[in-house]
Structure formats: C-alpha cells, structure tokens
Short mmCIF file of C-alpha atoms in Angstrom, two decimals:
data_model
loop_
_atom_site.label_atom_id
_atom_site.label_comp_id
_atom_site.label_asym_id
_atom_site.label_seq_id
_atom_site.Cartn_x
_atom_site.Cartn_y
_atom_site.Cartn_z
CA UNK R 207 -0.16 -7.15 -37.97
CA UNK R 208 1.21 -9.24 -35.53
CA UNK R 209 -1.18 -11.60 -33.57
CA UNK R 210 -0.96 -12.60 -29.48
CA UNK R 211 -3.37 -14.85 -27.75
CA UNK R 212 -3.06 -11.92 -25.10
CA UNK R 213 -1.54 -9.06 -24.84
CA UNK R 214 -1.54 -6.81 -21.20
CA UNK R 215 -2.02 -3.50 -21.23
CA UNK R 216 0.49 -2.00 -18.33
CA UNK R 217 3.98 -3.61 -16.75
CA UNK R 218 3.11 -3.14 -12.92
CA UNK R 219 3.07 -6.24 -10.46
CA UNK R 220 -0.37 -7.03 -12.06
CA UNK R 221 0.87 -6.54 -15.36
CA UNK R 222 4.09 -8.09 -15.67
CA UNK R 223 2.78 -10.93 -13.47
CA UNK R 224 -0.14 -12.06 -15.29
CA UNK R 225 2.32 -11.98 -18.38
CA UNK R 226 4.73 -13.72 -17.00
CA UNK R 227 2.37 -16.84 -16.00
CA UNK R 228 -0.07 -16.52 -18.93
CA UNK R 229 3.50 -17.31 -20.91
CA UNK R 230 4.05 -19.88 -18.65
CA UNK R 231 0.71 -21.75 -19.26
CA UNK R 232 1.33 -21.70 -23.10
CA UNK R 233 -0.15 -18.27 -24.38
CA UNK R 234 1.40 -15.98 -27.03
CA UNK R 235 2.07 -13.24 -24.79
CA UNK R 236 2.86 -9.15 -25.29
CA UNK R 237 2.72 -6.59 -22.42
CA UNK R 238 2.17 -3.29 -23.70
CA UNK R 239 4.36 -0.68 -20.84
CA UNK R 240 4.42 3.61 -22.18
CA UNK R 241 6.52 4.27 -18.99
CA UNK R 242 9.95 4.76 -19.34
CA UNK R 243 10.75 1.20 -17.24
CA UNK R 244 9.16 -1.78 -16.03
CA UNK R 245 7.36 -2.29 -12.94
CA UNK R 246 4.27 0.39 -12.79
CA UNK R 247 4.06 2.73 -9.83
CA UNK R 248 4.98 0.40 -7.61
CA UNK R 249 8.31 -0.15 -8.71
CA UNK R 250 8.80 3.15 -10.33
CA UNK R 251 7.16 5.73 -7.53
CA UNK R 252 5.43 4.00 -5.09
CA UNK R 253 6.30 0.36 -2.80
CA UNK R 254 9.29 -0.21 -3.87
CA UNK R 255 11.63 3.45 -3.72
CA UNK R 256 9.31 4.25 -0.62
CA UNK R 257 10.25 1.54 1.17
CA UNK R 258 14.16 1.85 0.22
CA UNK R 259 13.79 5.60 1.90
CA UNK R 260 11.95 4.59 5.11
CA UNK R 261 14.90 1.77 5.48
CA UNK R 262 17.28 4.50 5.00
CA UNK R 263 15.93 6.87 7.32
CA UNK R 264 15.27 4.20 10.25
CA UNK R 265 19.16 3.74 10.01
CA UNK R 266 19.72 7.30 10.20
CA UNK R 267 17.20 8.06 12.97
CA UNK R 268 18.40 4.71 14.80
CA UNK R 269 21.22 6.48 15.53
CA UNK R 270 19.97 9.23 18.11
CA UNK R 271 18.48 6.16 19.88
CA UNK R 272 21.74 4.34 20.43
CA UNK R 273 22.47 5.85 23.80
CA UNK R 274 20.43 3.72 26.02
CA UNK R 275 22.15 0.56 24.54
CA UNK R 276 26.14 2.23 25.29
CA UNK R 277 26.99 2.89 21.84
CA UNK R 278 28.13 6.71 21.43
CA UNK R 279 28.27 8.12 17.91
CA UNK R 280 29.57 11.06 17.15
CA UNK R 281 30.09 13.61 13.91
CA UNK R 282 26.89 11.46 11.80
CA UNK R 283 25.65 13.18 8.90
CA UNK R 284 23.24 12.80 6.04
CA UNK R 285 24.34 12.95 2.19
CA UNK R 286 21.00 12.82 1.12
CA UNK R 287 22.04 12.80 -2.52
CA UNK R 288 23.81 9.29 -1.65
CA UNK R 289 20.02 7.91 -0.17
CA UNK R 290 18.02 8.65 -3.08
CA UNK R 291 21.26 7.34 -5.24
CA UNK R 292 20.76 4.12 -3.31
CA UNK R 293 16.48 4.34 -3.95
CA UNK R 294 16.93 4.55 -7.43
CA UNK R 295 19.50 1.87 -7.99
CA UNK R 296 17.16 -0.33 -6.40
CA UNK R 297 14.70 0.74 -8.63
CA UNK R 298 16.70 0.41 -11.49
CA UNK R 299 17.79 -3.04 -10.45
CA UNK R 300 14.71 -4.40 -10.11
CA UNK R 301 12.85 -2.63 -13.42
CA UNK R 302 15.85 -4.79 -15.43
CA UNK R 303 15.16 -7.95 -13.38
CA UNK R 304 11.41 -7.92 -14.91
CA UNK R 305 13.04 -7.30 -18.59
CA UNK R 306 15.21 -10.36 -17.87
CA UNK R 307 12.06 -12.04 -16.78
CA UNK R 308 9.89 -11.16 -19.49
CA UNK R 309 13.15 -12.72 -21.95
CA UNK R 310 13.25 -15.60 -20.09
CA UNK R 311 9.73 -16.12 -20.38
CA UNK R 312 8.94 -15.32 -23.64
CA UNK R 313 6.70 -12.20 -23.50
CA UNK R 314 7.14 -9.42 -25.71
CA UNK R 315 7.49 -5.91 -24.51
CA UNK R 316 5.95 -3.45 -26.38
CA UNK R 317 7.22 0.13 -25.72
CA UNK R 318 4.30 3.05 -25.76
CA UNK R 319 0.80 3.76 -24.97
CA UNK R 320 -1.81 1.42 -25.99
CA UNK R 321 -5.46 2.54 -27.68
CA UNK R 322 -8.08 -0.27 -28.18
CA UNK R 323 -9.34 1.00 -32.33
CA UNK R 324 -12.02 -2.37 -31.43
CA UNK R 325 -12.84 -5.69 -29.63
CA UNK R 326 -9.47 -7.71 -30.03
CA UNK R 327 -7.02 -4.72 -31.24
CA UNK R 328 -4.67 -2.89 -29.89
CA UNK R 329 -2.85 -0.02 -31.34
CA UNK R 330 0.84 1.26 -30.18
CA UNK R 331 2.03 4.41 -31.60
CA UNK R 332 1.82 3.30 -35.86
CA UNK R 333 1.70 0.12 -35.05
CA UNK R 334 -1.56 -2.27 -34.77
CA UNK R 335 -1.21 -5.85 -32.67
CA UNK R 336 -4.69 -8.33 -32.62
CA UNK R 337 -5.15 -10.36 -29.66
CA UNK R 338 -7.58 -13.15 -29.15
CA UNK R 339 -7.91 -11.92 -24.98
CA UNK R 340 -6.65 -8.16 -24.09
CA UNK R 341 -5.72 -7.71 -20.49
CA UNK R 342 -6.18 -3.85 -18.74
CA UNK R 343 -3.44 -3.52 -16.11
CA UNK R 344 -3.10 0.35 -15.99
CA UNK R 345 -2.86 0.69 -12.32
CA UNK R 346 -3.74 3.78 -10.66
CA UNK R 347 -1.84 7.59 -10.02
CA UNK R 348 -2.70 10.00 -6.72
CA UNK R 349 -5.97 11.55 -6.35
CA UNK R 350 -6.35 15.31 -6.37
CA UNK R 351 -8.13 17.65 -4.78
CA UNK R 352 -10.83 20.46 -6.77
CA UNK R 353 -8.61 23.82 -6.56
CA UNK R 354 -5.24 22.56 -5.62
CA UNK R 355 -2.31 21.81 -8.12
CA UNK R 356 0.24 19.65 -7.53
CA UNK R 357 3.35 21.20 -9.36
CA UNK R 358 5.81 18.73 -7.88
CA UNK R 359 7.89 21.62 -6.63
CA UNK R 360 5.65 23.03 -3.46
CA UNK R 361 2.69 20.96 -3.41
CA UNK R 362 3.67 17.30 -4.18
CA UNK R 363 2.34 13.65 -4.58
CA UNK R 364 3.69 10.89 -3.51
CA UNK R 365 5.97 11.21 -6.43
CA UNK R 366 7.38 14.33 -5.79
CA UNK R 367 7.86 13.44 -2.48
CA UNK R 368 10.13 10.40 -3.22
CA UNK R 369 12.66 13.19 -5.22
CA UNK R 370 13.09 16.12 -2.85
CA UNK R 371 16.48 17.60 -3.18
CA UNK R 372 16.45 18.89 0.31
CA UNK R 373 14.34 18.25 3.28
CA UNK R 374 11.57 20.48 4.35
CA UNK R 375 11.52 22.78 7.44
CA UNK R 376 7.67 21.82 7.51
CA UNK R 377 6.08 19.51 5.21
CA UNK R 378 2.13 19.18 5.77
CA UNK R 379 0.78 16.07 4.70
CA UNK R 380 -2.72 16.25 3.50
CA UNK R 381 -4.28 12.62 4.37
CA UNK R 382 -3.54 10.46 7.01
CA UNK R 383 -3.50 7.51 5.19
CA UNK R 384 -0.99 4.75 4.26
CA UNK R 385 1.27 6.74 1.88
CA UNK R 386 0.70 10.19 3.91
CA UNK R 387 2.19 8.40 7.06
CA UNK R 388 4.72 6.71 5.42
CA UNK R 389 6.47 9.43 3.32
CA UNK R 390 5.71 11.58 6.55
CA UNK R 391 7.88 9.76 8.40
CA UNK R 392 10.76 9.42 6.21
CA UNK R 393 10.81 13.26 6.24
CA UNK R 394 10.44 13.30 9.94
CA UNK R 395 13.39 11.29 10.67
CA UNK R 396 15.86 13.12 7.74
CA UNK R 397 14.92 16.65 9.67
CA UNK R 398 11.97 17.73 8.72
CA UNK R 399 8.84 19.40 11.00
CA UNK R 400 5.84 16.90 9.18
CA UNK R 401 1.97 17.91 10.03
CA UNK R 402 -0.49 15.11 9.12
CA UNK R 403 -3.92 17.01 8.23
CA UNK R 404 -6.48 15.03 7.88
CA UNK R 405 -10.32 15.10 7.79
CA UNK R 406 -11.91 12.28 9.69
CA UNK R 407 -11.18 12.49 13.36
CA UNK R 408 -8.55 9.39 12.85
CA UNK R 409 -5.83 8.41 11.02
CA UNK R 410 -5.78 5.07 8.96
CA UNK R 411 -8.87 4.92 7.46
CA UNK R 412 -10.04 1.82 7.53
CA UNK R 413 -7.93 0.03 9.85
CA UNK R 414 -9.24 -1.52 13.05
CA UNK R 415 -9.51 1.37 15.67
CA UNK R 416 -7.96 0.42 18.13
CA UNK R 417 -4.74 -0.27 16.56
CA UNK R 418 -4.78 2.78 14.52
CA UNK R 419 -5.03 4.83 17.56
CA UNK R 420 -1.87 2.84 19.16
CA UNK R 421 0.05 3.72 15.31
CA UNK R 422 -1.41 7.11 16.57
CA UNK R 423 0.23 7.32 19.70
CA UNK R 424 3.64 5.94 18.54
CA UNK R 425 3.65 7.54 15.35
CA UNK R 426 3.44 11.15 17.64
CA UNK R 427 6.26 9.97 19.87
CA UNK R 428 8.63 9.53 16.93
CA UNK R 429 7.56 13.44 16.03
CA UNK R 430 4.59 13.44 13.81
CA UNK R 431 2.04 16.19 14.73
CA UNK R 432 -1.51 15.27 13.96
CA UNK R 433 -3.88 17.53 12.80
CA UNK R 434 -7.66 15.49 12.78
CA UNK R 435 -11.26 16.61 11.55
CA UNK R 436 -9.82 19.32 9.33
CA UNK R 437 -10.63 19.39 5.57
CA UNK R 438 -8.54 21.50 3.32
CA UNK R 439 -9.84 24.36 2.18
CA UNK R 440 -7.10 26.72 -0.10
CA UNK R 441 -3.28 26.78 -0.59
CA UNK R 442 -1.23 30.16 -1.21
CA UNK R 443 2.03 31.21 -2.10
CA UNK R 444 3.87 33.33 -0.84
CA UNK R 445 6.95 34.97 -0.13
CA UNK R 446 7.53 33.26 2.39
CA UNK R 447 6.50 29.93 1.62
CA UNK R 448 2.81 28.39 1.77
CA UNK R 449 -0.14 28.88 3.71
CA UNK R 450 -2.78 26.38 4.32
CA UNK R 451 -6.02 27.19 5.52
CA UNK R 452 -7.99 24.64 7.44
CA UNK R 453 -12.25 24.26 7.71
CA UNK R 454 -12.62 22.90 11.32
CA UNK R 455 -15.32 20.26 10.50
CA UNK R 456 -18.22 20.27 11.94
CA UNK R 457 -17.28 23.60 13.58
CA UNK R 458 -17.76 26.64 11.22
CA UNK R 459 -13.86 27.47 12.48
CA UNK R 460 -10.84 28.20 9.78
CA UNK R 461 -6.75 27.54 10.67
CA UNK R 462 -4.21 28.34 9.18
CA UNK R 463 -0.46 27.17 8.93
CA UNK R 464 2.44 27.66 7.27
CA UNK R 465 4.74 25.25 5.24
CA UNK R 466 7.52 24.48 3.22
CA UNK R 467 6.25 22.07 1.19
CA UNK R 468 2.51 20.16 0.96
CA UNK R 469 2.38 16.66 -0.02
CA UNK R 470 -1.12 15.86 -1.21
CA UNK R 471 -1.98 11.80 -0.30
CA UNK R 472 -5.65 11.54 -0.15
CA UNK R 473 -5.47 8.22 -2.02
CA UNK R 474 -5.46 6.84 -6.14
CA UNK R 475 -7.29 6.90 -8.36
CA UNK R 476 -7.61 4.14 -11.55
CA UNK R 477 -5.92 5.37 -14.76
CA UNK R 478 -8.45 4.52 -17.29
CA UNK R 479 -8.42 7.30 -19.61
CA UNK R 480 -6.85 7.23 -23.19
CA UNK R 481 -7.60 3.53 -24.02
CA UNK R 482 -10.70 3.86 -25.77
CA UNK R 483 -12.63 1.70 -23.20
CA UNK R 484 -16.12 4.19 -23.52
CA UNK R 485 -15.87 3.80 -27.23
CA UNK R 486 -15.81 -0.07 -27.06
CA UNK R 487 -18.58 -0.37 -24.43
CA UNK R 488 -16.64 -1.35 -21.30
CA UNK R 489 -18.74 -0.76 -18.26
CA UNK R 490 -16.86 2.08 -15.82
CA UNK R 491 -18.49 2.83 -12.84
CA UNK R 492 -19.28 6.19 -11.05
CA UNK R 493 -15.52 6.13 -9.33
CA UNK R 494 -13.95 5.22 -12.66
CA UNK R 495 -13.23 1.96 -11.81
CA UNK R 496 -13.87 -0.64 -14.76
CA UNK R 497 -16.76 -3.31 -13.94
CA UNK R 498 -15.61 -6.90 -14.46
CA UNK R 499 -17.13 -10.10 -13.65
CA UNK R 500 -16.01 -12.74 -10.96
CA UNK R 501 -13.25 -14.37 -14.04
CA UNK R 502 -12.51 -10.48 -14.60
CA UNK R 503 -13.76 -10.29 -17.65
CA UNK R 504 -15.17 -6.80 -18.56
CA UNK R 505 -18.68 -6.22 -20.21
CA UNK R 506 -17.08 -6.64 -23.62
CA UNK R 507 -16.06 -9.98 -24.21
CA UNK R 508 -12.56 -10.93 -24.59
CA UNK R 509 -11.32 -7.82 -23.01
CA UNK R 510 -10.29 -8.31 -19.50
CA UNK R 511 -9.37 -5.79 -16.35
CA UNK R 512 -7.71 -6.75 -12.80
CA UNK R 513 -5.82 -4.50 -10.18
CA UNK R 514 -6.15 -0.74 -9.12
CA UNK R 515 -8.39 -0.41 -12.30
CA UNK R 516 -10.87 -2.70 -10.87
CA UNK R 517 -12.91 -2.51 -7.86
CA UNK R 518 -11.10 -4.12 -4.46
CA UNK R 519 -7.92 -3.04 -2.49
CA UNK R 520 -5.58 -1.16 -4.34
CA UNK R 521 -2.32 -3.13 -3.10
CA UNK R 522 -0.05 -3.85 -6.01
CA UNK R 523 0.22 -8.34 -4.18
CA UNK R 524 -3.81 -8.31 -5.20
CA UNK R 525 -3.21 -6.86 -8.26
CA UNK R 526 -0.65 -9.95 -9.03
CA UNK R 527 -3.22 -12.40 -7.36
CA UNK R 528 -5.30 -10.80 -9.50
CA UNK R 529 -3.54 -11.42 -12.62
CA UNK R 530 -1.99 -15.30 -11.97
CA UNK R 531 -6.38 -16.01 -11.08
CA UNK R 532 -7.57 -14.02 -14.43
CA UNK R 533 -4.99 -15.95 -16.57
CA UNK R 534 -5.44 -18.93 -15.35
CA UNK R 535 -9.27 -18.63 -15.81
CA UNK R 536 -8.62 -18.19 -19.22
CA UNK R 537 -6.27 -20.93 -19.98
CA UNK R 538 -8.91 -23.52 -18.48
CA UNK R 539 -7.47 -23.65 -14.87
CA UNK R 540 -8.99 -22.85 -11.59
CA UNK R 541 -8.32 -19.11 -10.53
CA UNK R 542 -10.09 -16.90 -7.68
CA UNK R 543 -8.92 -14.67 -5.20
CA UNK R 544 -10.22 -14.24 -1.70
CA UNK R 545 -10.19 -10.59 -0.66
CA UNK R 546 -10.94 -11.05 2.68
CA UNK R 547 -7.33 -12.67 3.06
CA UNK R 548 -5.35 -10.12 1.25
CA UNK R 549 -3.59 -8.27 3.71
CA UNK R 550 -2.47 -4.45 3.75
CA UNK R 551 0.64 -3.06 5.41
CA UNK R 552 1.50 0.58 6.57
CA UNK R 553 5.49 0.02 6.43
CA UNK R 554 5.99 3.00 9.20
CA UNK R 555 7.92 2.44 12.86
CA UNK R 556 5.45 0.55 13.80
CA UNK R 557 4.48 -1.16 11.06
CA UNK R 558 0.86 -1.56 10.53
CA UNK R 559 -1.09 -4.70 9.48
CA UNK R 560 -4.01 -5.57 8.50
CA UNK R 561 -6.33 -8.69 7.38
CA UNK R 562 -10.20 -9.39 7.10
CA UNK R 563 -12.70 -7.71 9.22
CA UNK R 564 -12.12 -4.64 11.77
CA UNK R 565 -13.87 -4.72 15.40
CA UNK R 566 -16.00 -1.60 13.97
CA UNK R 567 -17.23 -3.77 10.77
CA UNK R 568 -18.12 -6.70 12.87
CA UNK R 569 -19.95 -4.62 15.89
CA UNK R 570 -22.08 -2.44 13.05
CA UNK R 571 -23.12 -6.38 11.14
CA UNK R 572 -24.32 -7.27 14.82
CA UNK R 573 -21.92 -10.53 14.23
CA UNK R 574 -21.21 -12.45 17.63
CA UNK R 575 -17.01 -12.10 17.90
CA UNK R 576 -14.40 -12.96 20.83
CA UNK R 577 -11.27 -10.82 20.74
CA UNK R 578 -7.46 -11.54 21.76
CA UNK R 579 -5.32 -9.14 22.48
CA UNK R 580 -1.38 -9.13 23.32
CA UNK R 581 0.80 -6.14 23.93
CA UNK R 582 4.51 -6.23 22.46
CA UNK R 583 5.83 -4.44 26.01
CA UNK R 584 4.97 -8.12 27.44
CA UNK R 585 7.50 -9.91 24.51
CA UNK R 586 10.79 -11.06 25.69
CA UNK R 587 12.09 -10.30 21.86
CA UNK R 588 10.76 -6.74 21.73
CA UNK R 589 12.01 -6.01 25.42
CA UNK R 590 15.50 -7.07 24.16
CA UNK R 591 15.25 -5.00 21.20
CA UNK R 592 13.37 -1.87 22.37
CA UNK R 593 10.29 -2.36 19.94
CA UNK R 594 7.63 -2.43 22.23
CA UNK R 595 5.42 -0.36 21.29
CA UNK R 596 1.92 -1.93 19.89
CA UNK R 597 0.15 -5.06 20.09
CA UNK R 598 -1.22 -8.08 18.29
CA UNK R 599 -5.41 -8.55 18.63
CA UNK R 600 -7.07 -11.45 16.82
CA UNK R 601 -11.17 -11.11 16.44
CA UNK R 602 -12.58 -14.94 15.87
CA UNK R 603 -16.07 -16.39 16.16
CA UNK R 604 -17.08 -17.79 19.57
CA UNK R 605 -15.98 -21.35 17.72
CA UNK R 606 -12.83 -19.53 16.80
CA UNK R 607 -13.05 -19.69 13.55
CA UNK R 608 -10.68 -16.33 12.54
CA UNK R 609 -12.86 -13.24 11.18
CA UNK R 610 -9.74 -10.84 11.37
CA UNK R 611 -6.15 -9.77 12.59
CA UNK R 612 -4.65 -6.97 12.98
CA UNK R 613 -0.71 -5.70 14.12
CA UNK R 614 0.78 -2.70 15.46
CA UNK R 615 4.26 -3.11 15.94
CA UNK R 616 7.53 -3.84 14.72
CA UNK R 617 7.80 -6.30 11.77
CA UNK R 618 3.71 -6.53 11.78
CA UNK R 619 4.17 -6.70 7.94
CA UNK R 620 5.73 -10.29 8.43
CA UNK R 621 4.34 -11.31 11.41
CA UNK R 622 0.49 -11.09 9.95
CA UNK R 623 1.38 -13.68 7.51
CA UNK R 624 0.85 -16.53 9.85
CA UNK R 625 -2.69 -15.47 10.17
CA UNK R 626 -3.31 -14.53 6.82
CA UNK R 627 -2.56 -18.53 6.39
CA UNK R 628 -4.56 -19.54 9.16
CA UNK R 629 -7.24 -17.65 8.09
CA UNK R 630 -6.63 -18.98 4.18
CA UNK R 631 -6.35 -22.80 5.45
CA UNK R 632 -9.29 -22.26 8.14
CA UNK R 633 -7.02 -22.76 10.96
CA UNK R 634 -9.14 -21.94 14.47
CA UNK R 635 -7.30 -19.35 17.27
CA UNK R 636 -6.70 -22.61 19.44
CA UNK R 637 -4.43 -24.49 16.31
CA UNK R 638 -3.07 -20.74 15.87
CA UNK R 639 -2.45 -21.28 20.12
CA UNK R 640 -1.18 -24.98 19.91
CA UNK R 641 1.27 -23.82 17.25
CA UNK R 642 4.47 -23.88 19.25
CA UNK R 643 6.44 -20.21 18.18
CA UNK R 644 10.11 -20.16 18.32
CA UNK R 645 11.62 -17.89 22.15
CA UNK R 646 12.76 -15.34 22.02
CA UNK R 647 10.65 -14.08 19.07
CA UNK R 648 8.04 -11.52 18.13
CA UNK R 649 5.70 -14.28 17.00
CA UNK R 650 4.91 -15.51 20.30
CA UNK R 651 2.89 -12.55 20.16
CA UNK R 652 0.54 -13.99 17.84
CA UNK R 653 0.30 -16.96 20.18
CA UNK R 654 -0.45 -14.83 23.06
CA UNK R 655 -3.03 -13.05 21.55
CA UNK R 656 -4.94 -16.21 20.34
CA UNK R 657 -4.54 -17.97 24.29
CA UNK R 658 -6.32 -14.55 25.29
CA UNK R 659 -9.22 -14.87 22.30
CA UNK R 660 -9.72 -18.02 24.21
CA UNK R 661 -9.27 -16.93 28.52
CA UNK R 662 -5.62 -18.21 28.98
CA UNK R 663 -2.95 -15.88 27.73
CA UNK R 664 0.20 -16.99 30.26
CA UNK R 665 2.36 -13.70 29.70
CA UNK R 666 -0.30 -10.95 29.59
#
C-alpha cells in the first residue's frame, strides 16, 4: 500500500494546482483524476474549449462587420468541423501540458475514481493508497431541472453544446447566466436563431444591474432574443422538433415555442457523490456543498475540500487560489483567500466583469457609497476600434476606499484586473485616478471612471 503525505482527489485547476505546489513545498504528492484527461471541466468542457469557440466565432462574425472599415470580403464560409478540430487541439494541448507538469513536479497521477474505505485511505479501482492529508477537488457538472432530460442530442448542457455537429435553426437557452450567454452567442454568430429564457426579470444574476442591463442591450444588438420572467415548465418532442412551454411568472399565462435544440444552463452543481464522504462523517450541507473550515479542512480531520465542492464562487482561478492557500496551510505557511477580490468574467462581445460588491448589495446594507461611471463611446481606443459599447463604473466609500468594480465592454476581462489589485493592495479611486494610463487605450477608462467617483472626469 503505497503511502502520500497527500493525495488530491480530482485534476481540475484546483486539483492539479494544489498538487503541483503542495509538491513544490516538499509533500509526497498523488492526484487521483477518473476522467479520461487532465484538467477537470474546465479544461475538458467548460473555460477552456468555450472560450476557443467564442474566439472562433468573433472571427467569423467579424467579418459581416468589415464594411464600415473598406475591407470587402467575399465567398467566406464556415467548416465547422475545422473549429471544433481547432477547440479540441487546444484542449488536448493543454490536458498534456499538466501531465508534463505533474512529471516535472513530481506528483503521481493516479488513473480512476477514488472511494475514501476511512479517515486517511483512499481506494482506486483494486488498489488502496494511505495518505497522511486527503484533498477533495471534484469540481462541479450542470444542474438539472425536475422533469427534463438532458440526452445531449436535443436538450443539451453545456457539454453537449460545445460538440454540435451542425448549428441549430433555433437553439433556446434555458438560463441567462454566464455559460447560457456565452454558448448562446457562439451559436448566434455560426447561424443560429438563440432564445435566452430565463426566469428572473434579468439576465446575469448577480451582476451589478446596471451593467447587466447594458450586456442586455448589446448582447440583443448582436441577435440574442431575450425571453425574461419565464420559468420552464415541460419539453416535447416532436415531429417536428421541440416545443417548450413557458409559465409567465407571476402571471398565471403559458407560451410556447418551438426549437431545434434546448441547451439547459441554469448553473452547477458540486460532484460529491461516490466518495464515501456520508460514511466518514464529512459535513455536506443542504445544497450539497461540503462544509470546511477557514484552513479548508472538512469536519473530519485530515480530510480536506476547496473549489466548486465548497461553498464560494464557482470559478475554476478560486478554486486554484483555493488550493495554493489550503496547501500551504498545511505545510506551515500562511494561506487565505479573499473572496471579495476574486473576480468573475462573462467572456461574451462585451465581455462582462465583475469584482466585490454590486450597487444593489450596497443600497439593501444601507452602506454610504460614491459611484464613477465612464462610458467606452467617450474612449479614443474604442472609437478607433468600434468597441464602444459599455462602460466602466467604480462604487468606493465616500473616503474612496474601493467596495466594487464592475465592466461592460470589450476586453473587461483584462481591464478589471487593475482594480482587482487596487482593491487587493487597498489602493483609493484617487491613486486608481493619479495612475497615469497609457493613450490611446481602453484603460483610460478605468481612470475616467475613478475622476468621476470623485467630481472631475475630463472626457465624460
């Protein structure tokens, strides 16, 4: 029986990560991965291949937009089997880049499921390993909804959605959420009619208002059709494809409409099930997430739990942080993780970011707040390039002390960093203002909005 000072239990970003540094500080490390590859959802069916298909797509829909800059092009078409070629060679590249860093390393990969028999044993298949720390990585797979199946063929999660061998006449989207939006759009721009049902009377979830209604807007004038404050009642097959009927909420009315294809993307749920974890005594809460303390330790000593299995945002960079704070913890280091800097990103056209608190959070804790706001149509860089659409706004106490940040617009996934580190160092809106920003750029933005947090925006 071989022995591990720790051995993680899944290979996604939290996963392999935690490995790779536990190795790092000295530990006797196995990861434990049944999938067929490395790299969890994320790298298998979820960040990773979605994003190579909404890069894709942007080039493909870029194309009908080229007009209004004098570029003519004529006789484009779309080998669709060549895109998802290029999605999964990506994937496959990167899956063997975390074998190659597990070698490098020193962490063992152990292929299969994993079953804790008790407190400091794991079992793979015949094989038994003992471990003086076990680490729960599992991750998390799409949520469902009571009465509908997802076959992968007509009604789809995320997964199926990534592997269509043809695109839809009409794909519904059921959820208006980060995934929903994303894979709606990909659809949208390789031909596809997408409706985005969803029950609350906004998209985004979540997000700060304001900006999710400017996604809203743009989001509709790139040819989503929204469909808000309808829950999702039945699905049917038939002959002629799928019908979908609606409850109206709040308004004792039913719709109906037909589709192609349904993707369901109300969210994920944590994959807990099959390890044993009741048996043992772990503590799993009502939403089947697995109770840990603030070093991530689990009720059961010596058995550990971080990412989309644990409570928090379920965003495969906490997952990591995550990971590198839990190991460290255990190897005798410092290690925390401050989740009101750990941003979220909706990689549509806009792009959609997000960090710390939302107007709505701040107005319902009666907290005093001054907002800055900046619009991307008064950027030199996004004039030049035609992204204007969507704006910057910064929310900071009346010292300016930064509460939260949020981005509609192009490249908002990079440009909320420089908050996210101004917020993480305790920089104020007027060092965020002093900070001189490179012209032409989409970061003077950020600048802008901070001068108007504090009365002196020059370009709005």
């Amino acid at each position: 029986m071989s022995a591990y000072d720790l051995i993680v239990i899944g290979a996604g970003p939290g996963g392999y990560v935690a490995a790779i540094r536990a190795a790092q500080l000295g530990m006797k490390v196995a990861c434990v991965e049944g999938r067929g590859s490395l790299g969890g959802t994320c790298l298998n069916v979820g960040c990773i291949p979605s994003k190579a298909l909404l890069t894709s797509s942007s080039k493909y829909a870029e194309l009908s937009h080229l007009a209004a800059h004098g570029i003519a092009v004529e006789g484009a078409s779309l080998d669709l089997g060549a895109l998802m070629a290029r999605k999964d060679k990506i994937v496959g590249d990167l899956t063997k880049g975390i074998a190659f860093l597990f070698k490098k390393n020193g962490v063992d990969h152990i292929e299969g499921w994993a079953s804790f028999p008790a407190p400091g044993q794991v079992k793979v298949g015949d094989d038994s390993y003992t471990a003086k720390n076990i680490l729960i990585a599992t991750g998390s797979e799409p949520a469902t909804l009571p009465g509908v199946e997802i076959d992968e063929v007509d009604v789809l999660s995320s997964t199926g959605a990534l592997a269509l061998k043809a695109a839809p006449k009409h794909l519904v989207v059921i959820g208006a959420g980060v995934i929903g939006l994303e894979l709606g759009q990909v659809w949208s721009r390789l031909g596809s009619k997408v409706t985005v049902v969803e029950y609350l009377d906004r998209i985004l979830p979540g997000i700060d208002g304001e900006i999710a209604k400017l996604s809203q807007r743009a989001l509709s004038k790139r040819g989503l059709k929204f469909q808000l404050g309808r829950a999702l009642k039945a699905i049917e097959t038939g002959e002629n494809g799928l019908t979908l009927t609606l409850d109206r909420v709040g308004k004792d009315k039913e719709e109906q409409i037909e589709a192609d294809k349904v993707l369901v993307a109300i969210g994920r749920r944590p994959v807990t099930r099959g390890l044993g974890l009741e048996d043992l005594g772990v503590s799993i809460n009502t939403r089947g997430f697995i109770e840990v303390d603030e070093t991530f330790q689990t009720s059961v000593p010596g058995i550990f739990a971080i990412g989309d299995c644990v409570p928090g945002p379920m965003l495969a960079h906490k997952a990591e942080e995550d990971g590198v704070a839990c190991v460290e913890i255990m190897a005798g280091e410092h290690g925390h993780v401050d989740y009101n800097t750990v941003p979220g990103v909706v990689y549509t056209d806009p792009e959609v970011a997000s960090v710390g608190q939302t107007e709505e959070a701040l107005k319902e804790a009666g907290a005093e707040y001054i907002t800055g706001k900046f619009a991307f149509m008064a950027n030199s860089r996004a004039r030049s390039t035609g992204e204007t659409d969507g704006a910057v706004k910064v929310l900071a106490t009346p010292e300016g002390k930064i509460l939260g940040a949020h981005i509609c617009g192009a490249h908002g996934g990079d440009l909320i960093a420089e908050l996210v580190l101004a917020m993480t160092k305790g920089a104020t809106v007027e060092e965020v203002a002093r900070t001189c920003h490179a012209h032409p750029a989409m970061g003077e933005a950020v600048k802008e909005a901070c001068l108007d947090a504090l009365g002196r925006a020059i370009h709005a």
